[in-house]
Every structure is written in structure tokens, then in C-alpha cells.
Short mmCIF file of C-alpha atoms in Angstrom, two decimals:
data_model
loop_
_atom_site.label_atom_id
_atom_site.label_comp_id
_atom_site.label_asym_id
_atom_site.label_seq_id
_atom_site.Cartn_x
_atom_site.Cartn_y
_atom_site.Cartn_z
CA UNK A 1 -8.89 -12.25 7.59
CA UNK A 2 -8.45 -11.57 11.32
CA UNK A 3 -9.29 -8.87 13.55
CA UNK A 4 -5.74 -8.80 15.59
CA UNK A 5 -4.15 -5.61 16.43
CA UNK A 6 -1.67 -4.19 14.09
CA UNK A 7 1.70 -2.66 15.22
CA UNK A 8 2.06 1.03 13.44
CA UNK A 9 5.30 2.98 14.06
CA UNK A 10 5.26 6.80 12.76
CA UNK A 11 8.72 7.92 12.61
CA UNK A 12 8.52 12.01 13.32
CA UNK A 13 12.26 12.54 12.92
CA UNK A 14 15.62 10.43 11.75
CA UNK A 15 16.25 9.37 14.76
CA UNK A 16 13.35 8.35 16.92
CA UNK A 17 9.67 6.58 15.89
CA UNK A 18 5.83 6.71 17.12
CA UNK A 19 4.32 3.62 18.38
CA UNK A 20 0.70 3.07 18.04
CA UNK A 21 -1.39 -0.22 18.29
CA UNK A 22 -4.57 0.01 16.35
CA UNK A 23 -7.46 -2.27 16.67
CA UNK A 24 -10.85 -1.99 15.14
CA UNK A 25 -12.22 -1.10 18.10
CA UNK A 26 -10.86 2.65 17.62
CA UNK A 27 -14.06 4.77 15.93
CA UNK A 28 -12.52 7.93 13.99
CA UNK A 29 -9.39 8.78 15.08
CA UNK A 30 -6.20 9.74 14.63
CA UNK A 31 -3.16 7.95 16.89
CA UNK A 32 -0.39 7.64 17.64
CA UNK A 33 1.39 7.48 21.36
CA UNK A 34 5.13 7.96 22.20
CA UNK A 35 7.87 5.74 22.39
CA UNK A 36 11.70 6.41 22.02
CA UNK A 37 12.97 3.93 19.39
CA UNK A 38 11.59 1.44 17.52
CA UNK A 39 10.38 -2.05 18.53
CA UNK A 40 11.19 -5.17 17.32
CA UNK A 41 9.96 -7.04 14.15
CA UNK A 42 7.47 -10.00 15.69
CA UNK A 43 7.89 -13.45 14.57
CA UNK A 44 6.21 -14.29 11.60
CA UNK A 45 5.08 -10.51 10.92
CA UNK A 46 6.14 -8.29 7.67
CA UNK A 47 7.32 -5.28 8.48
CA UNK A 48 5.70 -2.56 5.68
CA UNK A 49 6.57 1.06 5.22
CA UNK A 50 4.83 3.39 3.26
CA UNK A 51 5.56 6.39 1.36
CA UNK A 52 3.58 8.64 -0.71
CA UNK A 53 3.87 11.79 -2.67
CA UNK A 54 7.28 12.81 -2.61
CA UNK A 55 7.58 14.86 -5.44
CA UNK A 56 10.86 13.87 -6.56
CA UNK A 57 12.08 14.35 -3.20
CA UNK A 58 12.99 10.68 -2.80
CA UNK A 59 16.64 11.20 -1.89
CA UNK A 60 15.55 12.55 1.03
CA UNK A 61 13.94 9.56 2.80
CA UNK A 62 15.82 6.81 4.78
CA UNK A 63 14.07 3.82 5.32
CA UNK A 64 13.75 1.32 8.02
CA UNK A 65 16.83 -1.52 7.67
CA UNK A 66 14.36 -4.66 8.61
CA UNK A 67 11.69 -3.60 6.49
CA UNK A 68 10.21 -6.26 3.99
CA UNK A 69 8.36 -4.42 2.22
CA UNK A 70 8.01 -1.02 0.59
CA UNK A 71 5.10 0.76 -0.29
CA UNK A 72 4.89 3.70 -2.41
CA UNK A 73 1.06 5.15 -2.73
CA UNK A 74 1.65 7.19 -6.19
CA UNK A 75 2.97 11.25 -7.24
CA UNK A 76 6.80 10.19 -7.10
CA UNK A 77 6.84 12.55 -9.63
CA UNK A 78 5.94 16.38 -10.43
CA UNK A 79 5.77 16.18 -14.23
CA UNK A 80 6.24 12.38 -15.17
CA UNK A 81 8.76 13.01 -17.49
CA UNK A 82 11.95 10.85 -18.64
CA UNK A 83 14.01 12.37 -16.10
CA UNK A 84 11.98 12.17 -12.85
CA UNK A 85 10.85 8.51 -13.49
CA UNK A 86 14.20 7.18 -14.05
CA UNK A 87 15.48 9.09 -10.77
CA UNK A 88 12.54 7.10 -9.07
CA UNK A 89 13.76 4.04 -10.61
CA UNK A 90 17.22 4.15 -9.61
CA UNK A 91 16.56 5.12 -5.86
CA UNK A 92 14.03 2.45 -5.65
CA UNK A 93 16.91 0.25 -7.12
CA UNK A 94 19.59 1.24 -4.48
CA UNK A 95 16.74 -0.10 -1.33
CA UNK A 96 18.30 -3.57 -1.76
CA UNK A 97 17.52 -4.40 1.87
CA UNK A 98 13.69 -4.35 1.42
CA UNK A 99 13.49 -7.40 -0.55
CA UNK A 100 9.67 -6.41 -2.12
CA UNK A 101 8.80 -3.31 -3.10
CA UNK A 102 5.59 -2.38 -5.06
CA UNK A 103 4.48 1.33 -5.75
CA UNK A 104 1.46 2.53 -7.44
CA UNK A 105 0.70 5.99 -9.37
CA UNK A 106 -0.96 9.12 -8.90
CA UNK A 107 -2.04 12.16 -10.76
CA UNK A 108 1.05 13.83 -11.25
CA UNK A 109 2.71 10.34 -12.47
CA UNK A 110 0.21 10.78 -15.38
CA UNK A 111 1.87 8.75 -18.28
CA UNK A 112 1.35 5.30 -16.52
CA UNK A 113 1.74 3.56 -19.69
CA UNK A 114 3.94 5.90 -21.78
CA UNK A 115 6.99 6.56 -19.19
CA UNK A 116 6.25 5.12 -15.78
CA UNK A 117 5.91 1.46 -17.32
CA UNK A 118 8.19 1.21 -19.56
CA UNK A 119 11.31 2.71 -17.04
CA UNK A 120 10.11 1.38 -13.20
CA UNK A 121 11.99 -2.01 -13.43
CA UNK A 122 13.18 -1.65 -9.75
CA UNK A 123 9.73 -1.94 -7.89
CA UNK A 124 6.20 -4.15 -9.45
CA UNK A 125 4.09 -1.10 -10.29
CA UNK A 126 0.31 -2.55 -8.80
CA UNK A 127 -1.83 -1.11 -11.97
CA UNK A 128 -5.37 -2.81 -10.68
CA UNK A 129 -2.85 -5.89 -9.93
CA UNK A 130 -2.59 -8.45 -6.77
CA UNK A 131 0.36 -9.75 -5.19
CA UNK A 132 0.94 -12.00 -2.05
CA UNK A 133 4.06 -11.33 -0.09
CA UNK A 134 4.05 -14.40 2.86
CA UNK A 135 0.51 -15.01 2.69
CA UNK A 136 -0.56 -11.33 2.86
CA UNK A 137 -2.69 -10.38 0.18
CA UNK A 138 -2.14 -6.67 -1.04
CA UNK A 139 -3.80 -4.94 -4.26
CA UNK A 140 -3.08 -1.79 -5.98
CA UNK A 141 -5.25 -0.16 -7.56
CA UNK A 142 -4.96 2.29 -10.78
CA UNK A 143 -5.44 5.51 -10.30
CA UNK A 144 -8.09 7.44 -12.96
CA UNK A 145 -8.96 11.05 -13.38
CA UNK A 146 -11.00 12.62 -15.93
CA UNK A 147 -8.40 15.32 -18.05
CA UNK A 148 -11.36 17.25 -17.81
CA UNK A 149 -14.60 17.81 -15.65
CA UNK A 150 -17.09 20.26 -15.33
CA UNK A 151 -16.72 18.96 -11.59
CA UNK A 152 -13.41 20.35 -11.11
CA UNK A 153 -14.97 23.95 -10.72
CA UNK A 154 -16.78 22.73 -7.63
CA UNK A 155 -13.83 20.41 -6.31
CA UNK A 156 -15.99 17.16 -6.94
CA UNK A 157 -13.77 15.11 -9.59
CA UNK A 158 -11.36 13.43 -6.92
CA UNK A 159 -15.18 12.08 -5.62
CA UNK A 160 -16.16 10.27 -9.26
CA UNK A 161 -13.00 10.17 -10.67
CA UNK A 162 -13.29 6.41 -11.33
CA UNK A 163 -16.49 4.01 -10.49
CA UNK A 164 -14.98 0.79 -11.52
CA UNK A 165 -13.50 -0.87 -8.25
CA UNK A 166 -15.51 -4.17 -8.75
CA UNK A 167 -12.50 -6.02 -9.96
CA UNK A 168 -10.74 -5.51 -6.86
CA UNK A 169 -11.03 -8.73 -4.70
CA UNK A 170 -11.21 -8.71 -0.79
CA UNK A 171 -7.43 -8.57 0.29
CA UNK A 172 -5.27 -7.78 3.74
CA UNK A 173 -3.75 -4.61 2.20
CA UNK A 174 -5.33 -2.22 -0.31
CA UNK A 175 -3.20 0.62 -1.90
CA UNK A 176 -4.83 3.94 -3.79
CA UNK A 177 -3.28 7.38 -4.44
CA UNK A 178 -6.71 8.52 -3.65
CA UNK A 179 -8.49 8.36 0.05
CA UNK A 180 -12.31 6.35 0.30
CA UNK A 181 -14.81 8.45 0.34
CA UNK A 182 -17.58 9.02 3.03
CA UNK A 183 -15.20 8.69 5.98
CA UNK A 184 -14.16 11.82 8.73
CA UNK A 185 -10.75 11.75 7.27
CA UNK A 186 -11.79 11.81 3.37
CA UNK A 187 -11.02 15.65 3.79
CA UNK A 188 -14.05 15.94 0.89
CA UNK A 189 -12.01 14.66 -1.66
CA UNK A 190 -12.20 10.99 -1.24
CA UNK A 191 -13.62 8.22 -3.68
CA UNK A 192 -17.04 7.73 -3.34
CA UNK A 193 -17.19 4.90 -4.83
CA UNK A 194 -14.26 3.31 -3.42
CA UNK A 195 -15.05 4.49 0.08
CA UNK A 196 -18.25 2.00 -0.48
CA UNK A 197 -16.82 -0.95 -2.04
CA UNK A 198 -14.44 -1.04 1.12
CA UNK A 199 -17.43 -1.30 2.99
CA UNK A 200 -19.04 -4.07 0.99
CA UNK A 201 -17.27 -6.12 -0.44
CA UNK A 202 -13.23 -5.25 -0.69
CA UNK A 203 -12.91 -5.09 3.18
CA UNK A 204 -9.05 -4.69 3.41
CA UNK A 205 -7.34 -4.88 7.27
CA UNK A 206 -5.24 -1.71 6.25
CA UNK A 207 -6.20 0.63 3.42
CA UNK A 208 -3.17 2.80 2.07
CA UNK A 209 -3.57 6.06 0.21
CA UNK A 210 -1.52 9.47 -0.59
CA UNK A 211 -3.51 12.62 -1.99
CA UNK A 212 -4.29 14.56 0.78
CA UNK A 213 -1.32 16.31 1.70
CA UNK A 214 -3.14 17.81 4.80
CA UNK A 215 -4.32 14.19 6.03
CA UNK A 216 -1.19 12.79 7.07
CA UNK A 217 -1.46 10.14 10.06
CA UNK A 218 -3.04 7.03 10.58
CA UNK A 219 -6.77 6.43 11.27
CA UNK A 220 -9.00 4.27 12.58
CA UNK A 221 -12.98 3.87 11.82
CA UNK A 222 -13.54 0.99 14.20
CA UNK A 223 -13.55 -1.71 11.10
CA UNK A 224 -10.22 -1.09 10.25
CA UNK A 225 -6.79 1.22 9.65
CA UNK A 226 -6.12 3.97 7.51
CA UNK A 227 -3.04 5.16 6.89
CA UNK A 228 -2.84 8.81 4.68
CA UNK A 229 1.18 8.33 3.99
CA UNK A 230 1.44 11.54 2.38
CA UNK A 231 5.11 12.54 2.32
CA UNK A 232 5.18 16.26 1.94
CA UNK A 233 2.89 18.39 3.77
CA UNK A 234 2.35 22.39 4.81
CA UNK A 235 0.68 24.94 2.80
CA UNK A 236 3.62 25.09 -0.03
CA UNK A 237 4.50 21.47 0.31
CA UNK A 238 8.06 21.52 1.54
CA UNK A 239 7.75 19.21 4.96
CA UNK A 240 8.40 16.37 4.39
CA UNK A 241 6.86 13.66 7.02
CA UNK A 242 8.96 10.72 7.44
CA UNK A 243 8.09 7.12 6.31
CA UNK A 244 5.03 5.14 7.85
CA UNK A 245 5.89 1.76 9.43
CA UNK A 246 3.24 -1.02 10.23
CA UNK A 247 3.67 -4.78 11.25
CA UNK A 248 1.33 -7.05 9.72
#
């Protein structure tokens, strides 16, 4: 997998975007420079933006018009019921201009195999799955949290939740609802477990996650881009941050 820059445009209103090229050479930060309007798809690239806990607030976001693909990093939903999943499904089925779209699930989508499977027919739900849209390689990964932890009291579960990432293979593009663990942005809550296998062995060019509300923005570590896509932000959750482009 190469090392080339990749093209990130953070839209901060309907009208105008963010323009940032990252690079691996950037060591723990968080980017972004100005620029009035939005650049031009390259030649060759996919154009990918990424949502991520929306809370049923879907309606609300307008999406790029030359975007290939559509990324959706998991809590779509407040209570995963009937209702909320197949509002989901039908806005995901009016994007008809993003030819792929591919979402994964988070806590609050808890019934993954109950109601989110058997109603999201409009988007490939990435349960531990791999897909390759023009070459690019991009894995989702299932998201798994104990119903109960002694843990919890201290704020640690989001940190062990699940210990099983060795069936994810080394791809361009890894999506999780939850952020890796052991890096400045993790906010405390990230995967420990996942936050090494990216390390070691997974070594994705962009890592995609939701979760952390707070961590909206896109980071660098100096090996590679994170972007926290986090739709709804502020202390009561009611901002909502617009869509996350990248060129890849």
C-alpha cells in the first residue's frame, strides 16, 4: 500500500469545505487549513465521505454529488427499533448518486442481527466483512460490547470491549464505531486491542471510527490518518458536524 498523500475535505457548513492534505509525516495532530469550495475529484481517485453517529438525524445531512462512496461508522440509530432502522434504510436508499455505500454499527444500533440485518437492504452492512471498491480494499469491522461489565463503573469497557481483531486482514481503509486505543486522540476510550493490531499487523492508510462525540476531526500519527467522523457533537449532542470527505 503506498505512502502518497491523501486529499481530506471537512465541510464546516452547506456551503463551503476544509481542505487538508495529510501525509504520514504529520505526528499527532489535528488539521485542517482553509479553502473556499471544494476541489476537484483526481483522476483515478474515489472520492469517500464519512458519516457517523447521527442519531436518527439523517435527514439532515446533504452529501457531496461526485462522491463514490459512502461511509457510515455505526449509531444511525438511538434505540434500534423497527422504526429508526427502516428510516435509515430509506434515506440511504434515496443517495442514488453514490453508487457504493457500506455502513457499519454501533452501540446504540444494538440488534445487528435482529432488526438492522434483516431491514438495511439499501447500503452492505460491513459485519467483520471486506469489500474492494476499484482496487481499494476497505473492512468493517463488528462492533462488540459486553451488556454488562464491572468495568463500566471505572469507564474501562469501550478499552476491552472486544479482543478478537485477528481476522481482520491488512487493507487501505478500516472502519470501527469505536476509536484504537493508545493514541493522543483515543480520548481514553479507545480499543486497546485494536489500537495494537493497527500497529502490527492490520496497518490501514485511513482508519475510520465514530464514538467519541468530542473527537471530531481528522488526525494524523505520522503512520497514517484518522478520521473521528462523529456527526453530532456538544455537551447535549445537538450539533451536528457536516460530512467528512477524503480522496483516495
Amino acid at each position: 500500500m503506498d505512502e502518497e498523500d491523501i486529499s481530506v475535505l471537512d465541510r464546516d457548513d452547506r456551503h463551503t469545505f476544509r481542505y487538508a492534505t495529510l501525509s504520514s509525516s504529520v505526528s499527532a495532530a489535528k488539521l485542517s487549513d482553509p479553502l473556499p469550495s471544494l476541489l476537484p475529484k483526481a483522476e483515478g481517485k474515489l472520492r469517500v465521505v464519512v458519516i457517523s453517529d447521527t442519531h436518527n438525524r439523517h435527514n439532515e445531512i446533504s452529501l457531496p454529488p461526485d462522491a463514490d462512496v459512502l461511509i457510515h461508522a455505526g449509531d444511525f440509530t438511538n434505540l434500534c427499533n423497527v422504526w429508526e432502522v427502516m428510516s435509515f434504510n430509506k434515506w440511504l436508499g434515496e443517495q442514488i448518486h453514490i453508487p457504493h455505500k457500506f455502513v457499519v454499527v454501533g452501540n446504540h444500533d444494538r440488534y445487528q442481527d435482529l432488526v438492522v440485518k434483516p431491514i438495511v437492504k439499501n447500503a452492505t452492512l460491513l459485519l467483520d466483512r471486506t469489500v474492494t471498491v476499484n482496487g481499494i480494499r476497505i473492512h468493517g469491522g463488528r462492533f462488540k460490547l459486553p451488556t454488562w461489565s464491572p468495568l463500566k463503573v471505572f469507564g474501562m469497557s469501550d478499552r476491552v470491549a472486544r479482543t478478537d481483531w485477528g481476522e481482520v486482514p491488512e487493507v487501505d481503509i478500516l472502519v470501527t464505531h469505536q476509536p484504537p486505543g493508545n493514541t493522543p486522540f483515543d480520548f481514553h476510550r479507545g480499543n486497546i486491542a485494536l489500537g495494537n493490531d493497527i500497529e502490527a499487523r492490520i496497518k490501514p492508510r485511513v482508519h475510520i471510527f465514530g464514538h467519541i462525540h468530542e473527537g471530531y476531526g481528522v488526525y494524523g500519527d505520522g503512520q497514517r490518518t484518522y478520521i473521528c467522523a462523529a456527526s453530532l457533537i456538544g455537551k447535549k449532542k445537538t450539533t451536528l458536524r457536516p460530512p467528512i470527505v477524503f480522496d483516495i
